GROMACS .gro file of C-alpha atoms in nm:
model
   76
    1MET     CA    1  -1.929   2.384  -5.833
    2ASN     CA    2  -2.202   2.259  -5.602
    3TYR     CA    3  -2.123   2.115  -5.259
    4LEU     CA    4  -2.308   1.933  -4.984
    5ASN     CA    5  -2.288   2.045  -4.622
    6THR     CA    6  -2.357   1.727  -4.431
    7LYS     CA    7  -2.129   1.463  -4.284
    8LYS     CA    8  -2.374   1.174  -4.314
    9GLN     CA    9  -2.248   1.055  -4.654
   10THR     CA   10  -1.887   1.077  -4.536
   11ILE     CA   11  -1.961   0.858  -4.234
   12LEU     CA   12  -2.151   0.601  -4.441
   13PHE     CA   13  -1.885   0.590  -4.713
   14GLU     CA   14  -1.606   0.557  -4.455
   15GLU     CA   15  -1.780   0.249  -4.312
   16ILE     CA   16  -1.808   0.098  -4.660
   17VAL     CA   17  -1.442   0.164  -4.750
   18LYS     CA   18  -1.329  -0.025  -4.440
   19ASN     CA   19  -1.518  -0.335  -4.557
   20PRO     CA   20  -1.283  -0.597  -4.706
   21PHE     CA   21  -1.529  -0.656  -4.995
   22TYR     CA   22  -1.546  -0.292  -5.108
   23VAL     CA   23  -1.521  -0.244  -5.486
   24ASP     CA   24  -1.358   0.087  -5.579
   25LYS     CA   25  -1.570   0.292  -5.820
   26ILE     CA   26  -1.397   0.626  -5.779
   27LEU     CA   27  -1.372   0.665  -6.159
   28LEU     CA   28  -1.742   0.747  -6.146
   29ILE     CA   29  -1.650   1.079  -5.981
   30ASP     CA   30  -1.463   1.189  -6.296
   31GLU     CA   31  -1.761   1.110  -6.516
   32ILE     CA   32  -2.006   1.293  -6.289
   33SER     CA   33  -1.773   1.592  -6.244
   34LYS     CA   34  -1.752   1.641  -6.621
   35ARG     CA   35  -2.129   1.687  -6.635
   36ILE     CA   36  -2.174   1.941  -6.357
   37CYS     CA   37  -2.297   2.279  -6.486
   38THR     CA   38  -2.353   2.145  -6.839
   39ASN     CA   39  -2.664   2.054  -7.036
   40ASN     CA   40  -2.590   1.688  -6.959
   41LYS     CA   41  -2.602   1.732  -6.582
   42TYR     CA   42  -2.879   1.478  -6.523
   43VAL     CA   43  -2.755   1.122  -6.485
   44CYS     CA   44  -2.974   0.817  -6.439
   45ILE     CA   45  -2.790   0.521  -6.292
   46THR     CA   46  -3.004   0.210  -6.316
   47ARG     CA   47  -2.883  -0.113  -6.167
   48PRO     CA   48  -3.056  -0.419  -6.022
   49ARG     CA   49  -3.113  -0.446  -5.650
   50ARG     CA   50  -2.801  -0.486  -5.436
   51PHE     CA   51  -2.562  -0.352  -5.702
   52GLY     CA   52  -2.431  -0.048  -5.519
   53LYS     CA   53  -2.653   0.246  -5.611
   54THR     CA   54  -2.656   0.371  -5.252
   55VAL     CA   55  -2.283   0.311  -5.216
   56ASN     CA   56  -2.219   0.522  -5.525
   57ALA     CA   57  -2.452   0.796  -5.401
   58ASN     CA   58  -2.275   0.804  -5.063
   59MET     CA   59  -1.936   0.812  -5.235
   60LEU     CA   60  -2.041   1.110  -5.445
   61GLY     CA   61  -2.193   1.279  -5.140
   62ALA     CA   62  -1.872   1.228  -4.943
   63TYR     CA   63  -1.662   1.360  -5.231
   64TYR     CA   64  -1.867   1.676  -5.284
   65THR     CA   65  -1.903   1.757  -4.913
   66LYS     CA   66  -1.728   2.087  -4.858
   67ARG     CA   67  -1.746   2.139  -4.485
   68TYR     CA   68  -1.569   1.824  -4.360
   69GLU     CA   69  -1.219   1.689  -4.421
   70ASN     CA   70  -1.246   1.362  -4.609
   71ARG     CA   71  -0.952   1.351  -4.852
   72TYR     CA   72  -0.813   1.047  -4.672
   73LEU     CA   73  -1.105   0.843  -4.808
   74PHE     CA   74  -1.002   0.907  -5.167
   75GLN     CA   75  -0.625   0.857  -5.143
   76GLY     CA   76  -0.467   0.536  -5.261
   0.00000   0.00000   0.00000
């Protein structure tokens, strides 16, 4: 499994989760995780402007960060 070694995505995702208008898209992690190390590992997520592409990227970055403790972001 591949991991990231930066805390930037964790910090950005933590700020987003605290927002009262946050929409939980954690099910995306399951879909992306199924594709890692397979022939279908490339995923193109196209959405209009302001529809959460960066939020999803930060969520995935925070989830796959190995060096920092961030499980509390994904509980509940």
